Amino acid sequence: MEWNVVYYEEIDSTNTQAKRMAKEGAEQGLVVTADEQSAGKGRRGRVWESPAGTNLYFSILLRPELEPDKAPMLTLVMAYSVAVVLRTQEGLPVEIKWPNDLVLEKKKICGILTEMELSGSQIADVVIGVGINVNTTEFPEELRDKATSLYLQKGEQVEREKLLQQILEKFRRQYERFLEIQDLSFLQNEYNQMLINKDREVLVLEPGHEYQAQALGINEKGELLVKKSDGSTEAVFAGEVSVRGIYGYI
Ligand code: BTN
């Protein structure tokens, strides 16, 4: 797969733009990136603040031959790829908060928003949007203990273009392996070593139902295995559930 990077100085949302271009027939491998987003989207209808000149915002378009219920695994493949790049290239001990976030010193540094379009019962396209706090020097008061940036952690600016290239290269290799194997067994152990939730008490937020459990790690399907208070183990599916710490975000 070849990447085809399209850059905008300003766009509403790179996810929205990638989805528009997908509808017009764009091929797998399209990467939409922008210096600034006027309507950056977070998960659960939240806004993703996207000022100019500082952070990395990009979305990739994939057209995988995959059962739709396996698509959420792609979010984990991306989280894993970004985490490995930030660890190896920037030397930062980034951890993964299953399934969508990356954290450093318990603060969020990256969020991922995956959107899937179906055609009948098959995947038409999957757009994976990634927002990384790169050169932010200061967060608003209300975010200061929840968010951080590469700059704040390293004390020096990071080049966004180079970071994007490294992530795309890493992701491409993992994506190809994933399509061959069709599960996450090839990265499961390494993923679990970077999993911040591991062994912690978490609140599992299922639609209409939440419960406390101990996170054990992901299985080969990317589900989070949790141990409930009655001793039984449950596999939590990444598509519709999220978790948070019992005392807060982690
Ligand atoms: C989250 O943590 O809630 C997910 C945030 C995802 C933000 C990225 S920035 C690039 C892409 N375009 C968007 O509008 N959102 C994603």
Short mmCIF file of C-alpha atoms and ligand atoms in Angstrom, two decimals:
data_model
loop_
_atom_site.label_atom_id
_atom_site.label_comp_id
_atom_site.label_asym_id
_atom_site.label_seq_id
_atom_site.Cartn_x
_atom_site.Cartn_y
_atom_site.Cartn_z
CA MET A 1 0.00 0.00 0.00
CA GLU A 2 1.24 3.46 -0.94
CA TRP A 3 0.45 6.54 1.11
CA ASN A 4 -0.97 9.56 -0.67
CA VAL A 5 -0.68 12.53 1.69
CA VAL A 6 -2.95 15.53 1.16
CA TYR A 7 -2.20 18.61 3.26
CA TYR A 8 -4.53 21.49 4.18
CA GLU A 9 -3.67 24.66 6.04
CA GLU A 10 -7.15 24.56 7.48
CA ILE A 11 -10.00 22.07 7.25
CA ASP A 12 -13.10 21.38 9.33
CA SER A 13 -11.92 17.91 10.36
CA THR A 14 -9.43 15.60 8.67
CA ASN A 15 -11.77 12.67 9.46
CA THR A 16 -14.70 14.41 7.79
CA GLN A 17 -12.57 15.34 4.77
CA ALA A 18 -11.21 11.79 4.43
CA LYS A 19 -14.78 10.47 4.56
CA ARG A 20 -15.90 12.96 1.90
CA MET A 21 -13.01 11.92 -0.35
CA ALA A 22 -13.79 8.26 0.31
CA LYS A 23 -17.35 8.83 -0.95
CA GLU A 24 -15.89 10.35 -4.11
CA GLY A 25 -13.87 7.18 -4.67
CA ALA A 26 -10.49 7.94 -3.09
CA GLU A 27 -8.25 4.91 -2.77
CA GLN A 28 -6.97 3.17 0.30
CA GLY A 29 -3.80 4.89 1.50
CA LEU A 30 -5.14 8.44 1.39
CA VAL A 31 -3.81 10.49 4.30
CA VAL A 32 -5.49 13.79 5.10
CA THR A 33 -3.54 16.12 7.35
CA ALA A 34 -4.02 19.75 8.34
CA ASP A 35 -2.22 22.45 10.26
CA GLU A 36 -5.50 23.49 11.85
CA GLN A 37 -9.01 22.04 12.24
CA SER A 38 -12.01 24.31 12.68
CA ALA A 39 -14.29 21.46 13.79
CA GLY A 40 -11.96 18.76 15.12
CA LYS A 41 -13.94 15.81 16.43
CA GLY A 42 -13.26 13.74 19.53
CA ARG A 43 -15.05 10.60 20.58
CA ARG A 44 -18.56 10.69 22.01
CA GLY A 45 -19.40 13.90 20.17
CA ARG A 46 -16.71 15.88 21.93
CA VAL A 47 -14.68 18.68 20.36
CA TRP A 48 -10.96 18.13 19.67
CA GLU A 49 -9.26 21.50 20.08
CA SER A 50 -7.06 21.90 17.01
CA PRO A 51 -5.13 25.20 16.93
CA ALA A 52 -2.73 26.08 14.10
CA GLY A 53 1.03 25.66 14.12
CA THR A 54 1.38 23.17 16.96
CA ASN A 55 -0.06 19.68 16.78
CA LEU A 56 -0.45 16.74 14.46
CA TYR A 57 -3.90 15.99 13.08
CA PHE A 58 -4.26 13.33 10.42
CA SER A 59 -6.69 10.72 9.12
CA ILE A 60 -5.98 7.70 6.99
CA LEU A 61 -8.40 5.98 4.64
CA LEU A 62 -8.40 2.19 4.51
CA ARG A 63 -10.47 -0.24 2.50
CA PRO A 64 -9.64 -3.50 4.24
CA GLU A 65 -11.00 -6.89 3.26
CA LEU A 66 -12.24 -7.61 6.72
CA GLU A 67 -15.38 -8.58 8.58
CA PRO A 68 -16.90 -5.36 9.96
CA ASP A 69 -16.76 -6.65 13.53
CA LYS A 70 -12.96 -6.84 13.22
CA ALA A 71 -12.61 -3.16 12.30
CA PRO A 72 -12.22 -1.92 15.92
CA MET A 73 -8.94 -3.86 16.01
CA LEU A 74 -7.54 -1.29 13.58
CA THR A 75 -7.78 1.33 16.31
CA LEU A 76 -5.53 -0.86 18.46
CA VAL A 77 -3.10 -1.35 15.58
CA MET A 78 -2.85 2.44 15.26
CA ALA A 79 -2.48 3.01 19.02
CA TYR A 80 0.25 0.39 19.10
CA SER A 81 2.06 1.92 16.10
CA VAL A 82 2.00 5.47 17.49
CA ALA A 83 3.15 4.23 20.92
CA VAL A 84 6.11 2.34 19.45
CA VAL A 85 7.17 5.35 17.35
CA LEU A 86 6.97 7.74 20.31
CA ARG A 87 8.97 5.32 22.43
CA THR A 88 11.68 4.49 19.93
CA GLN A 89 12.01 7.82 18.09
CA GLU A 90 11.28 10.28 20.90
CA GLY A 91 12.41 8.15 23.83
CA LEU A 92 9.22 8.76 25.78
CA PRO A 93 7.64 6.00 27.92
CA VAL A 94 4.22 6.32 26.32
CA GLU A 95 1.52 3.93 27.51
CA ILE A 96 -1.74 2.83 25.93
CA LYS A 97 -5.09 3.43 27.55
CA TRP A 98 -7.30 0.86 25.88
CA PRO A 99 -8.61 1.25 23.27
CA ASN A 100 -8.19 4.82 21.96
CA ASP A 101 -5.77 6.92 23.96
CA LEU A 102 -2.05 7.24 24.57
CA VAL A 103 -0.84 8.64 27.87
CA LEU A 104 2.37 9.97 29.35
CA GLU A 105 2.72 10.58 33.06
CA LYS A 106 -0.99 9.73 33.38
CA LYS A 107 -1.94 12.55 31.03
CA LYS A 108 -3.40 12.21 27.55
CA ILE A 109 -1.02 12.87 24.67
CA CYS A 110 -2.91 11.28 21.76
CA GLY A 111 -6.50 10.42 20.88
CA ILE A 112 -7.79 8.20 18.08
CA LEU A 113 -11.19 8.35 16.39
CA THR A 114 -12.09 5.50 14.04
CA GLU A 115 -15.14 5.76 11.80
CA MET A 116 -16.42 2.96 9.59
CA GLU A 117 -18.72 3.13 6.57
CA LEU A 118 -20.60 0.01 5.54
CA SER A 119 -21.90 -0.95 2.15
CA GLY A 120 -24.54 -3.58 2.85
CA SER A 121 -22.89 -5.96 5.27
CA GLN A 122 -19.36 -5.16 4.07
CA ILE A 123 -16.83 -2.51 4.93
CA ALA A 124 -16.80 0.32 2.37
CA ASP A 125 -14.09 2.23 4.18
CA VAL A 126 -12.51 2.85 7.55
CA VAL A 127 -11.11 6.26 8.52
CA ILE A 128 -8.68 6.35 11.43
CA GLY A 129 -8.10 9.87 12.77
CA VAL A 130 -5.17 10.61 15.05
CA GLY A 131 -4.56 13.74 17.09
CA ILE A 132 -1.22 14.10 18.88
CA ASN A 133 -0.34 16.96 21.19
CA VAL A 134 3.07 17.78 19.77
CA ASN A 135 4.32 21.30 20.44
CA THR A 136 1.63 22.66 22.78
CA THR A 137 3.41 24.85 25.32
CA GLU A 138 0.45 25.47 27.62
CA PHE A 139 -2.96 23.89 28.13
CA PRO A 140 -6.00 25.74 29.43
CA GLU A 141 -6.43 25.51 33.20
CA GLU A 142 -9.13 22.81 33.06
CA LEU A 143 -6.93 20.49 30.96
CA ARG A 144 -3.63 21.03 32.74
CA ASP A 145 -3.78 17.88 34.85
CA LYS A 146 -5.39 15.79 32.07
CA ALA A 147 -3.34 16.56 28.96
CA THR A 148 0.30 16.90 28.02
CA SER A 149 2.39 17.34 24.88
CA LEU A 150 5.63 15.96 23.47
CA TYR A 151 7.15 19.42 23.94
CA LEU A 152 6.20 19.58 27.62
CA GLN A 153 7.68 16.13 28.18
CA LYS A 154 10.86 16.55 26.15
CA GLY A 155 11.53 20.25 26.58
CA GLU A 156 12.12 20.62 22.86
CA GLN A 157 10.03 21.01 19.73
CA VAL A 158 9.26 17.94 17.63
CA GLU A 159 8.96 18.12 13.84
CA ARG A 160 5.42 17.13 12.89
CA GLU A 161 6.13 16.09 9.31
CA LYS A 162 8.83 13.63 10.32
CA LEU A 163 6.68 12.19 13.08
CA LEU A 164 3.84 11.64 10.61
CA GLN A 165 6.14 9.80 8.19
CA GLN A 166 7.44 7.54 10.96
CA ILE A 167 3.94 6.69 12.14
CA LEU A 168 2.70 5.96 8.62
CA GLU A 169 5.64 3.66 7.97
CA LYS A 170 5.19 1.77 11.23
CA PHE A 171 1.43 1.50 10.81
CA ARG A 172 1.71 0.24 7.21
CA ARG A 173 3.79 -2.76 8.25
CA GLN A 174 1.52 -3.63 11.17
CA TYR A 175 -1.59 -3.22 8.99
CA GLU A 176 -0.26 -5.61 6.38
CA ARG A 177 0.53 -8.22 9.03
CA PHE A 178 -2.88 -7.73 10.59
CA LEU A 179 -4.62 -8.35 7.26
CA GLU A 180 -2.63 -11.54 6.74
CA ILE A 181 -3.31 -12.92 10.19
CA GLN A 182 -6.74 -11.27 10.78
CA ASP A 183 -6.14 -10.98 14.51
CA LEU A 184 -3.78 -9.22 16.90
CA SER A 185 -1.80 -12.22 18.14
CA PHE A 186 1.38 -10.80 16.53
CA LEU A 187 1.40 -7.71 18.75
CA GLN A 188 -0.64 -8.83 21.77
CA ASN A 189 2.31 -9.31 24.16
CA GLU A 190 4.08 -6.11 23.26
CA TYR A 191 0.77 -4.23 23.43
CA ASN A 192 0.05 -5.58 26.89
CA GLN A 193 3.46 -4.44 28.09
CA MET A 194 2.51 -0.87 27.15
CA LEU A 195 -1.03 -1.12 28.52
CA ILE A 196 -1.53 1.34 31.36
CA ASN A 197 -4.77 -0.32 32.44
CA LYS A 198 -3.05 -3.65 33.08
CA ASP A 199 -3.68 -4.98 36.59
CA ARG A 200 -5.60 -1.84 37.53
CA GLU A 201 -9.15 -1.55 38.74
CA VAL A 202 -11.27 -0.05 35.99
CA LEU A 203 -14.84 0.98 35.45
CA VAL A 204 -16.20 -0.76 32.37
CA LEU A 205 -18.63 1.61 30.69
CA GLU A 206 -20.99 -0.54 28.66
CA PRO A 207 -23.99 1.17 27.11
CA GLY A 208 -26.54 1.30 29.93
CA HIS A 209 -24.45 -0.72 32.34
CA GLU A 210 -21.23 -0.06 34.20
CA TYR A 211 -19.24 -2.23 36.55
CA GLN A 212 -15.91 -2.37 38.29
CA ALA A 213 -13.31 -4.99 37.39
CA GLN A 214 -9.60 -5.63 37.20
CA ALA A 215 -8.05 -5.22 33.75
CA LEU A 216 -5.85 -8.16 32.76
CA GLY A 217 -4.77 -7.35 29.20
CA ILE A 218 -6.03 -7.75 25.64
CA ASN A 219 -6.70 -11.05 23.94
CA GLU A 220 -5.91 -11.80 20.28
CA LYS A 221 -9.16 -10.14 19.22
CA GLY A 222 -8.21 -6.86 20.89
CA GLU A 223 -10.85 -7.29 23.58
CA LEU A 224 -9.90 -6.20 27.07
CA LEU A 225 -10.02 -9.13 29.47
CA VAL A 226 -11.29 -8.08 32.88
CA LYS A 227 -11.74 -10.02 36.09
CA LYS A 228 -15.01 -9.26 37.86
CA SER A 229 -15.55 -9.22 41.60
CA ASP A 230 -17.17 -12.69 41.47
CA GLY A 231 -13.91 -14.05 40.01
CA SER A 232 -15.23 -14.56 36.49
CA THR A 233 -13.40 -13.19 33.46
CA GLU A 234 -15.09 -11.18 30.76
CA ALA A 235 -13.87 -9.99 27.35
CA VAL A 236 -14.83 -6.37 26.72
CA PHE A 237 -15.29 -5.44 23.06
CA ALA A 238 -13.56 -2.28 21.86
CA GLY A 239 -16.33 -1.25 19.50
CA GLU A 240 -18.79 0.12 22.01
CA VAL A 241 -17.22 0.07 25.43
CA SER A 242 -14.63 2.24 27.13
CA VAL A 243 -12.96 2.03 30.49
CA ARG A 244 -11.61 4.48 32.98
CA GLY A 245 -9.85 4.24 36.29
CA ILE A 246 -12.02 4.01 39.39
CA TYR A 247 -10.57 7.27 40.71
CA GLY A 248 -10.38 9.14 37.41
CA TYR A 249 -9.06 8.95 33.88
CA ILE A 250 -6.46 6.18 34.42
C1 BTN B 1 -10.57 11.34 21.25
O1 BTN B 1 -9.66 11.10 22.04
O2 BTN B 1 -11.68 11.71 21.62
C2 BTN B 1 -10.28 11.17 19.76
C3 BTN B 1 -9.63 12.40 19.20
C4 BTN B 1 -9.29 12.28 17.73
C5 BTN B 1 -8.76 13.58 17.16
C6 BTN B 1 -8.26 13.43 15.75
S1 BTN B 1 -7.42 14.87 15.16
C7 BTN B 1 -7.42 14.24 13.53
C8 BTN B 1 -8.77 13.57 13.31
N1 BTN B 1 -9.74 14.54 12.86
C9 BTN B 1 -10.71 14.75 13.76
O3 BTN B 1 -11.66 15.54 13.62
N2 BTN B 1 -10.51 13.96 14.84
C10 BTN B 1 -9.33 13.14 14.68
#
